[in-house]
Amino acid sequence: MNPDDAVNLQVRNRLPAETLRSSHGWGILEAEHVAMRRPRRIEFNLHSSRHYLALLNFYRGDGETFADELPCSTLRDVRGKLVFIPAGCRLQGWSQPETTPIAFTAAYLDPNLCSHLSTDRPQLSPMLHVEHPLLTQLLLQLNRVLAQPDMYSRVYVESLAVLLLSEIMNCQAIDRSLGRPVERPKFKGGLASWQHRAVRDYIEENLPQDLSLAELAAIARLSPYHFCRAFKEAVGEPPHRYQMGRRVERAKALLTDPTLSITHIAMAVGYSSPSRFTTLFRQVTGHSPRDYRKKMI
């Protein structure tokens, strides 16, 4: 992650190995989980070229949080609260925590995900210490992805990024100054036949590859946001699930050859870990690869 895009934490009297920070990137989404086991007073600031969404999990004895256009928040119990800062806006403040650990999970979203928005529509606005059950669940899932990033495909994680930003846009779809619904981006339906065929063929030809959402969207000449919605409309399932289904179908054909090992088949369909391949194969078919082979041969 570009350090200039990440939230900057300055900790008073920080002790060695006091703050644990894990991060991972997938192109249109960068994510991190921060945990401070022995909390100290912290000062924080952010001025990122990406949209920032964070799920907080701590209680502060005192503190102030500032964001562009919003009044200062002095809320102490920020457990389960969300902060959203659009790209280019500033976040700053300080927190004097209690004795409980400080933790938060953050997503840094590429603004190009919503580049389809025209300039005459209201821009995204910062939000401080709000509650939103779906966004909370999505960030908890992102935290699970961070714990085991190799268990999730790039298309899956980037689709999660589109869902996060889509939900932020939905919850800001009321113009506060007018008190009436704002016109949302029009969605024209599924993929054209040439788009469907081109994307399907590309996935099939590159089945072992960890394809990106932007890569697939470019083939259809759509933004990642529109592509996700159009693909699901046309196919009936999101891109990552379609890719997984095609990998399983390819694996089924390979399993009929007794000379091929399970490890070889796993790698041939895009899984470097045989255990991950076995888990996903059982999830789709209800059988382990070995049991499926015994049944078919």
mmCIF file of C-alpha atoms in Angstrom:
data_model
loop_
_atom_site.group_PDB
_atom_site.id
_atom_site.type_symbol
_atom_site.label_atom_id
_atom_site.label_comp_id
_atom_site.label_asym_id
_atom_site.label_seq_id
_atom_site.Cartn_x
_atom_site.Cartn_y
_atom_site.Cartn_z
ATOM 1 C CA MET A 1 0.000 0.000 0.000
ATOM 2 C CA ASN A 2 1.211 3.501 -0.804
ATOM 3 C CA PRO A 3 2.116 5.022 2.616
ATOM 4 C CA ASP A 4 0.700 8.382 1.473
ATOM 5 C CA ASP A 5 -2.741 6.777 1.086
ATOM 6 C CA ALA A 6 -2.833 4.981 4.451
ATOM 7 C CA VAL A 7 -4.069 6.526 7.668
ATOM 8 C CA ASN A 8 -1.111 7.867 9.657
ATOM 9 C CA LEU A 9 -0.989 6.962 13.355
ATOM 10 C CA GLN A 10 1.301 8.825 15.751
ATOM 11 C CA VAL A 11 1.468 7.157 19.141
ATOM 12 C CA ARG A 12 2.770 8.765 22.322
ATOM 13 C CA ASN A 13 5.488 6.699 24.115
ATOM 14 C CA ARG A 14 5.058 3.795 21.721
ATOM 15 C CA LEU A 15 6.717 0.586 22.883
ATOM 16 C CA PRO A 16 8.326 -1.918 20.476
ATOM 17 C CA ALA A 17 5.929 -4.414 18.839
ATOM 18 C CA GLU A 18 2.989 -2.644 20.482
ATOM 19 C CA THR A 19 1.020 -2.098 17.279
ATOM 20 C CA LEU A 20 0.259 -4.946 14.894
ATOM 21 C CA ARG A 21 -0.592 -3.869 11.356
ATOM 22 C CA SER A 22 -1.405 -6.356 8.582
ATOM 23 C CA SER A 23 -2.291 -5.311 5.052
ATOM 24 C CA HIS A 24 -2.896 -6.735 1.600
ATOM 25 C CA GLY A 25 -3.669 -5.287 -1.817
ATOM 26 C CA TRP A 26 -5.713 -6.407 -4.824
ATOM 27 C CA GLY A 27 -5.477 -3.432 -7.168
ATOM 28 C CA ILE A 28 -8.782 -1.616 -6.804
ATOM 29 C CA LEU A 29 -8.875 -2.510 -3.089
ATOM 30 C CA GLU A 30 -6.205 -2.160 -0.408
ATOM 31 C CA ALA A 31 -7.063 -3.323 3.096
ATOM 32 C CA GLU A 32 -5.481 -3.382 6.521
ATOM 33 C CA HIS A 33 -6.201 -4.482 10.065
ATOM 34 C CA VAL A 34 -4.601 -2.548 12.932
ATOM 35 C CA ALA A 35 -4.501 -3.732 16.547
ATOM 36 C CA MET A 36 -2.844 -1.887 19.429
ATOM 37 C CA ARG A 37 -2.626 -4.271 22.358
ATOM 38 C CA ARG A 38 -1.333 -1.770 24.918
ATOM 39 C CA PRO A 39 -3.131 1.392 23.875
ATOM 40 C CA ARG A 40 -1.625 4.849 24.217
ATOM 41 C CA ARG A 41 -2.898 8.258 23.196
ATOM 42 C CA ILE A 42 -2.831 8.412 19.399
ATOM 43 C CA GLU A 43 -3.049 11.239 16.913
ATOM 44 C CA PHE A 44 -4.258 10.298 13.452
ATOM 45 C CA ASN A 45 -4.607 11.949 10.076
ATOM 46 C CA LEU A 46 -5.553 10.890 6.573
ATOM 47 C CA HIS A 47 -5.553 12.652 3.210
ATOM 48 C CA SER A 48 -5.775 9.832 0.687
ATOM 49 C CA SER A 49 -6.235 9.530 -3.055
ATOM 50 C CA ARG A 50 -8.550 6.580 -2.287
ATOM 51 C CA HIS A 51 -11.920 6.330 -0.562
ATOM 52 C CA TYR A 52 -11.421 5.199 3.046
ATOM 53 C CA LEU A 53 -13.908 3.039 4.944
ATOM 54 C CA ALA A 54 -13.103 1.751 8.432
ATOM 55 C CA LEU A 55 -14.872 -0.374 11.030
ATOM 56 C CA LEU A 56 -13.781 0.688 14.526
ATOM 57 C CA ASN A 57 -13.592 -1.504 17.604
ATOM 58 C CA PHE A 58 -12.507 0.373 20.722
ATOM 59 C CA TYR A 59 -13.650 2.647 23.523
ATOM 60 C CA ARG A 60 -11.838 5.917 24.120
ATOM 61 C CA GLY A 61 -11.761 7.817 27.365
ATOM 62 C CA ASP A 62 -11.505 11.074 25.456
ATOM 63 C CA GLY A 63 -10.903 12.247 21.926
ATOM 64 C CA GLU A 64 -11.926 14.317 18.926
ATOM 65 C CA THR A 65 -12.444 13.326 15.294
ATOM 66 C CA PHE A 66 -12.647 15.853 12.453
ATOM 67 C CA ALA A 67 -13.572 15.389 8.803
ATOM 68 C CA ASP A 68 -14.218 17.892 6.037
ATOM 69 C CA GLU A 69 -17.661 19.513 6.198
ATOM 70 C CA LEU A 70 -18.688 17.678 9.383
ATOM 71 C CA PRO A 71 -18.861 18.840 13.009
ATOM 72 C CA CYS A 72 -16.288 17.426 15.397
ATOM 73 C CA SER A 73 -17.226 14.036 16.884
ATOM 74 C CA THR A 74 -16.357 13.370 20.522
ATOM 75 C CA LEU A 75 -18.135 10.014 20.693
ATOM 76 C CA ARG A 76 -16.326 7.718 23.129
ATOM 77 C CA ASP A 77 -17.846 4.321 22.465
ATOM 78 C CA VAL A 78 -16.953 3.753 18.804
ATOM 79 C CA ARG A 79 -17.255 -0.024 18.910
ATOM 80 C CA GLY A 80 -19.011 -1.166 15.739
ATOM 81 C CA LYS A 81 -19.015 2.362 14.300
ATOM 82 C CA LEU A 82 -18.007 3.178 10.715
ATOM 83 C CA VAL A 83 -15.991 6.044 9.271
ATOM 84 C CA PHE A 84 -16.076 6.902 5.566
ATOM 85 C CA ILE A 85 -13.766 9.524 4.035
ATOM 86 C CA PRO A 86 -14.024 10.140 0.276
ATOM 87 C CA ALA A 87 -10.834 10.500 -1.733
ATOM 88 C CA GLY A 88 -9.305 13.957 -1.318
ATOM 89 C CA CYS A 89 -11.074 14.720 1.980
ATOM 90 C CA ARG A 90 -9.199 15.004 5.258
ATOM 91 C CA LEU A 91 -9.587 13.025 8.474
ATOM 92 C CA GLN A 92 -7.744 13.980 11.637
ATOM 93 C CA GLY A 93 -8.052 13.826 15.385
ATOM 94 C CA TRP A 94 -6.833 12.190 18.549
ATOM 95 C CA SER A 95 -7.936 9.474 20.945
ATOM 96 C CA GLN A 96 -7.058 8.784 24.546
ATOM 97 C CA PRO A 97 -8.083 5.132 24.891
ATOM 98 C CA GLU A 98 -9.166 3.210 27.944
ATOM 99 C CA THR A 99 -7.327 0.029 28.931
ATOM 100 C CA THR A 100 -9.009 -2.114 26.263
ATOM 101 C CA PRO A 101 -7.116 -2.698 22.979
ATOM 102 C CA ILE A 102 -7.638 -0.480 19.962
ATOM 103 C CA ALA A 103 -8.519 -2.231 16.701
ATOM 104 C CA PHE A 104 -9.946 -1.307 13.325
ATOM 105 C CA THR A 105 -10.273 -2.760 9.843
ATOM 106 C CA ALA A 106 -9.965 -0.381 6.889
ATOM 107 C CA ALA A 107 -10.641 -0.583 3.171
ATOM 108 C CA TYR A 108 -8.996 1.811 0.704
ATOM 109 C CA LEU A 109 -11.129 1.878 -2.461
ATOM 110 C CA ASP A 110 -10.041 3.069 -5.897
ATOM 111 C CA PRO A 111 -12.246 6.080 -6.855
ATOM 112 C CA ASN A 112 -12.279 4.841 -10.464
ATOM 113 C CA LEU A 113 -14.759 2.203 -9.313
ATOM 114 C CA CYS A 114 -17.445 4.879 -9.505
ATOM 115 C CA SER A 115 -16.012 6.862 -12.417
ATOM 116 C CA HIS A 116 -19.369 6.370 -14.182
ATOM 117 C CA LEU A 117 -20.898 9.066 -11.962
ATOM 118 C CA SER A 118 -21.318 12.291 -13.885
ATOM 119 C CA THR A 119 -20.155 15.597 -12.464
ATOM 120 C CA ASP A 120 -23.715 16.923 -12.115
ATOM 121 C CA ARG A 121 -24.578 14.321 -9.475
ATOM 122 C CA PRO A 122 -23.794 14.912 -5.780
ATOM 123 C CA GLN A 123 -20.344 13.749 -4.768
ATOM 124 C CA LEU A 124 -19.734 11.278 -1.967
ATOM 125 C CA SER A 125 -19.653 12.822 1.506
ATOM 126 C CA PRO A 126 -17.687 11.908 4.653
ATOM 127 C CA MET A 127 -19.438 10.011 7.437
ATOM 128 C CA LEU A 128 -18.256 9.814 11.055
ATOM 129 C CA HIS A 129 -19.186 7.129 13.589
ATOM 130 C CA VAL A 130 -22.283 5.815 11.827
ATOM 131 C CA GLU A 131 -23.909 2.380 11.957
ATOM 132 C CA HIS A 132 -24.735 0.313 8.893
ATOM 133 C CA PRO A 133 -25.318 -3.455 9.367
ATOM 134 C CA LEU A 134 -24.471 -4.528 5.809
ATOM 135 C CA LEU A 135 -21.279 -2.463 5.575
ATOM 136 C CA THR A 136 -20.277 -3.830 8.975
ATOM 137 C CA GLN A 137 -20.757 -7.424 7.811
ATOM 138 C CA LEU A 138 -18.800 -6.744 4.612
ATOM 139 C CA LEU A 139 -15.868 -5.318 6.571
ATOM 140 C CA LEU A 140 -15.942 -8.257 8.971
ATOM 141 C CA GLN A 141 -15.705 -10.519 5.914
ATOM 142 C CA LEU A 142 -12.806 -8.396 4.634
ATOM 143 C CA ASN A 143 -11.109 -8.957 7.978
ATOM 144 C CA ARG A 144 -11.458 -12.721 7.459
ATOM 145 C CA VAL A 145 -9.971 -12.323 3.981
ATOM 146 C CA LEU A 146 -6.999 -10.436 5.469
ATOM 147 C CA ALA A 147 -6.382 -13.311 7.875
ATOM 148 C CA GLN A 148 -6.152 -15.817 4.974
ATOM 149 C CA PRO A 149 -5.720 -13.889 1.700
ATOM 150 C CA ASP A 150 -4.589 -16.985 -0.215
ATOM 151 C CA MET A 151 -7.991 -18.575 0.354
ATOM 152 C CA TYR A 152 -9.790 -15.973 -1.790
ATOM 153 C CA SER A 153 -9.516 -15.147 -5.482
ATOM 154 C CA ARG A 154 -8.730 -11.645 -6.658
ATOM 155 C CA VAL A 155 -12.067 -11.442 -8.493
ATOM 156 C CA TYR A 156 -13.870 -12.287 -5.225
ATOM 157 C CA VAL A 157 -12.108 -9.579 -3.219
ATOM 158 C CA GLU A 158 -12.475 -6.935 -5.912
ATOM 159 C CA SER A 159 -16.173 -7.789 -6.234
ATOM 160 C CA LEU A 160 -16.371 -7.196 -2.481
ATOM 161 C CA ALA A 161 -14.869 -3.742 -3.082
ATOM 162 C CA VAL A 162 -17.575 -2.962 -5.660
ATOM 163 C CA LEU A 163 -20.249 -4.079 -3.198
ATOM 164 C CA LEU A 164 -18.780 -1.857 -0.458
ATOM 165 C CA LEU A 165 -18.747 1.231 -2.645
ATOM 166 C CA SER A 166 -22.167 0.458 -4.111
ATOM 167 C CA GLU A 167 -23.665 0.272 -0.622
ATOM 168 C CA ILE A 168 -21.984 3.543 0.396
ATOM 169 C CA MET A 169 -23.507 5.181 -2.668
ATOM 170 C CA ASN A 170 -26.922 3.734 -1.817
ATOM 171 C CA CYS A 171 -26.877 4.997 1.772
ATOM 172 C CA GLN A 172 -25.915 8.481 0.536
ATOM 173 C CA ALA A 173 -28.611 8.531 -2.144
ATOM 174 C CA ILE A 174 -30.725 11.066 -0.219
ATOM 175 C CA ASP A 175 -29.713 14.670 -0.816
ATOM 176 C CA ARG A 176 -29.730 16.059 2.723
ATOM 177 C CA SER A 177 -30.158 19.619 1.548
ATOM 178 C CA LEU A 178 -33.253 18.889 -0.559
ATOM 179 C CA GLY A 179 -34.646 15.974 1.424
ATOM 180 C CA ARG A 180 -35.568 14.007 -1.683
ATOM 181 C CA PRO A 181 -34.035 11.078 -3.548
ATOM 182 C CA VAL A 182 -31.081 11.798 -5.798
ATOM 183 C CA GLU A 183 -31.088 10.299 -9.276
ATOM 184 C CA ARG A 184 -29.004 7.135 -9.184
ATOM 185 C CA PRO A 185 -26.809 5.900 -12.014
ATOM 186 C CA LYS A 186 -29.002 4.119 -14.555
ATOM 187 C CA PHE A 187 -28.404 0.416 -14.984
ATOM 188 C CA LYS A 188 -29.349 -0.854 -18.418
ATOM 189 C CA GLY A 189 -29.401 -4.583 -17.746
ATOM 190 C CA GLY A 190 -27.103 -7.477 -18.514
ATOM 191 C CA LEU A 191 -24.303 -8.012 -20.989
ATOM 192 C CA ALA A 192 -24.663 -7.872 -24.738
ATOM 193 C CA SER A 193 -24.106 -11.206 -26.480
ATOM 194 C CA TRP A 194 -20.616 -10.207 -27.669
ATOM 195 C CA GLN A 195 -19.670 -9.078 -24.142
ATOM 196 C CA HIS A 196 -20.974 -12.290 -22.586
ATOM 197 C CA ARG A 197 -19.129 -14.441 -25.117
ATOM 198 C CA ALA A 198 -15.856 -12.482 -24.878
ATOM 199 C CA VAL A 199 -15.734 -12.547 -21.066
ATOM 200 C CA ARG A 200 -16.767 -16.209 -20.884
ATOM 201 C CA ASP A 201 -14.109 -17.217 -23.413
ATOM 202 C CA TYR A 202 -11.440 -15.183 -21.636
ATOM 203 C CA ILE A 203 -12.211 -16.818 -18.286
ATOM 204 C CA GLU A 204 -12.132 -20.252 -19.897
ATOM 205 C CA GLU A 205 -8.820 -19.610 -21.674
ATOM 206 C CA ASN A 206 -7.230 -18.249 -18.484
ATOM 207 C CA LEU A 207 -8.844 -20.514 -15.920
ATOM 208 C CA PRO A 208 -5.673 -21.087 -13.824
ATOM 209 C CA GLN A 209 -4.927 -17.349 -13.652
ATOM 210 C CA ASP A 210 -5.899 -15.066 -10.772
ATOM 211 C CA LEU A 211 -7.838 -12.653 -12.970
ATOM 212 C CA SER A 212 -8.653 -9.152 -11.809
ATOM 213 C CA LEU A 213 -12.077 -7.562 -11.973
ATOM 214 C CA ALA A 214 -10.672 -4.614 -13.926
ATOM 215 C CA GLU A 215 -9.256 -7.066 -16.479
ATOM 216 C CA LEU A 216 -12.653 -8.670 -17.066
ATOM 217 C CA ALA A 217 -14.461 -5.323 -17.090
ATOM 218 C CA ALA A 218 -12.078 -3.991 -19.732
ATOM 219 C CA ILE A 219 -12.974 -6.883 -22.054
ATOM 220 C CA ALA A 220 -16.640 -5.906 -21.787
ATOM 221 C CA ARG A 221 -15.702 -2.195 -22.074
ATOM 222 C CA LEU A 222 -17.426 -1.381 -18.808
ATOM 223 C CA SER A 223 -16.381 0.068 -15.463
ATOM 224 C CA PRO A 224 -15.807 -2.585 -12.745
ATOM 225 C CA TYR A 225 -18.953 -1.318 -10.969
ATOM 226 C CA HIS A 226 -21.179 -1.709 -14.041
ATOM 227 C CA PHE A 227 -19.521 -4.963 -15.067
ATOM 228 C CA CYS A 228 -20.289 -6.675 -11.745
ATOM 229 C CA ARG A 229 -23.955 -5.746 -11.956
ATOM 230 C CA ALA A 230 -24.267 -6.572 -15.655
ATOM 231 C CA PHE A 231 -22.481 -9.921 -15.315
ATOM 232 C CA LYS A 232 -24.717 -11.056 -12.477
ATOM 233 C CA GLU A 233 -27.796 -9.934 -14.409
ATOM 234 C CA ALA A 234 -26.709 -11.882 -17.482
ATOM 235 C CA VAL A 235 -25.274 -15.026 -15.869
ATOM 236 C CA GLY A 236 -27.217 -15.261 -12.602
ATOM 237 C CA GLU A 237 -24.164 -15.230 -10.349
ATOM 238 C CA PRO A 238 -21.228 -12.885 -9.638
ATOM 239 C CA PRO A 239 -17.948 -13.236 -11.602
ATOM 240 C CA HIS A 240 -15.985 -14.934 -8.805
ATOM 241 C CA ARG A 241 -18.624 -17.628 -8.358
ATOM 242 C CA TYR A 242 -18.808 -18.257 -12.102
ATOM 243 C CA GLN A 243 -15.019 -18.586 -12.239
ATOM 244 C CA MET A 244 -15.047 -21.054 -9.343
ATOM 245 C CA GLY A 245 -17.795 -23.089 -11.016
ATOM 246 C CA ARG A 246 -15.837 -23.324 -14.255
ATOM 247 C CA ARG A 247 -12.721 -24.382 -12.356
ATOM 248 C CA VAL A 248 -14.670 -27.160 -10.657
ATOM 249 C CA GLU A 249 -16.068 -28.351 -13.987
ATOM 250 C CA ARG A 250 -12.551 -28.443 -15.460
ATOM 251 C CA ALA A 251 -11.345 -30.338 -12.374
ATOM 252 C CA LYS A 252 -14.131 -32.904 -12.760
ATOM 253 C CA ALA A 253 -12.924 -33.701 -16.286
ATOM 254 C CA LEU A 254 -9.301 -33.986 -15.143
ATOM 255 C CA LEU A 255 -10.232 -36.264 -12.239
ATOM 256 C CA THR A 256 -11.343 -38.940 -14.695
ATOM 257 C CA ASP A 257 -7.654 -39.388 -15.617
ATOM 258 C CA PRO A 258 -6.186 -41.609 -12.842
ATOM 259 C CA THR A 259 -2.617 -40.680 -13.828
ATOM 260 C CA LEU A 260 -3.091 -37.077 -12.637
ATOM 261 C CA SER A 261 -2.506 -36.319 -8.964
ATOM 262 C CA ILE A 262 -4.870 -34.153 -6.935
ATOM 263 C CA THR A 263 -2.052 -31.619 -6.486
ATOM 264 C CA HIS A 264 -1.481 -31.453 -10.251
ATOM 265 C CA ILE A 265 -5.194 -30.963 -10.909
ATOM 266 C CA ALA A 266 -5.447 -28.263 -8.240
ATOM 267 C CA MET A 267 -2.646 -26.286 -9.890
ATOM 268 C CA ALA A 268 -4.094 -26.874 -13.363
ATOM 269 C CA VAL A 269 -7.319 -25.107 -12.355
ATOM 270 C CA GLY A 270 -5.677 -22.250 -10.463
ATOM 271 C CA TYR A 271 -5.198 -23.408 -6.868
ATOM 272 C CA SER A 272 -1.661 -23.573 -5.495
ATOM 273 C CA SER A 273 -2.976 -25.139 -2.291
ATOM 274 C CA PRO A 274 -4.486 -28.649 -2.624
ATOM 275 C CA SER A 275 -6.317 -28.131 0.668
ATOM 276 C CA ARG A 276 -8.002 -24.978 -0.643
ATOM 277 C CA PHE A 277 -8.932 -26.807 -3.850
ATOM 278 C CA THR A 278 -10.404 -29.689 -1.832
ATOM 279 C CA THR A 279 -12.430 -27.311 0.340
ATOM 280 C CA LEU A 280 -13.934 -25.453 -2.634
ATOM 281 C CA PHE A 281 -14.537 -28.658 -4.621
ATOM 282 C CA ARG A 282 -16.451 -30.171 -1.695
ATOM 283 C CA GLN A 283 -18.356 -26.913 -1.231
ATOM 284 C CA VAL A 284 -19.622 -27.061 -4.839
ATOM 285 C CA THR A 285 -20.073 -30.812 -5.362
ATOM 286 C CA GLY A 286 -20.594 -32.198 -1.878
ATOM 287 C CA HIS A 287 -17.646 -34.608 -2.396
ATOM 288 C CA SER A 288 -13.896 -34.421 -1.949
ATOM 289 C CA PRO A 289 -11.857 -34.744 -5.179
ATOM 290 C CA ARG A 290 -10.727 -38.248 -4.137
ATOM 291 C CA ASP A 291 -14.272 -39.414 -3.433
ATOM 292 C CA TYR A 292 -15.479 -37.899 -6.696
ATOM 293 C CA ARG A 293 -12.717 -39.747 -8.590
ATOM 294 C CA LYS A 294 -13.644 -43.070 -6.975
ATOM 295 C CA LYS A 295 -17.249 -42.486 -7.919
ATOM 296 C CA MET A 296 -16.478 -41.668 -11.568
ATOM 297 C CA ILE A 297 -13.770 -44.222 -12.367
#
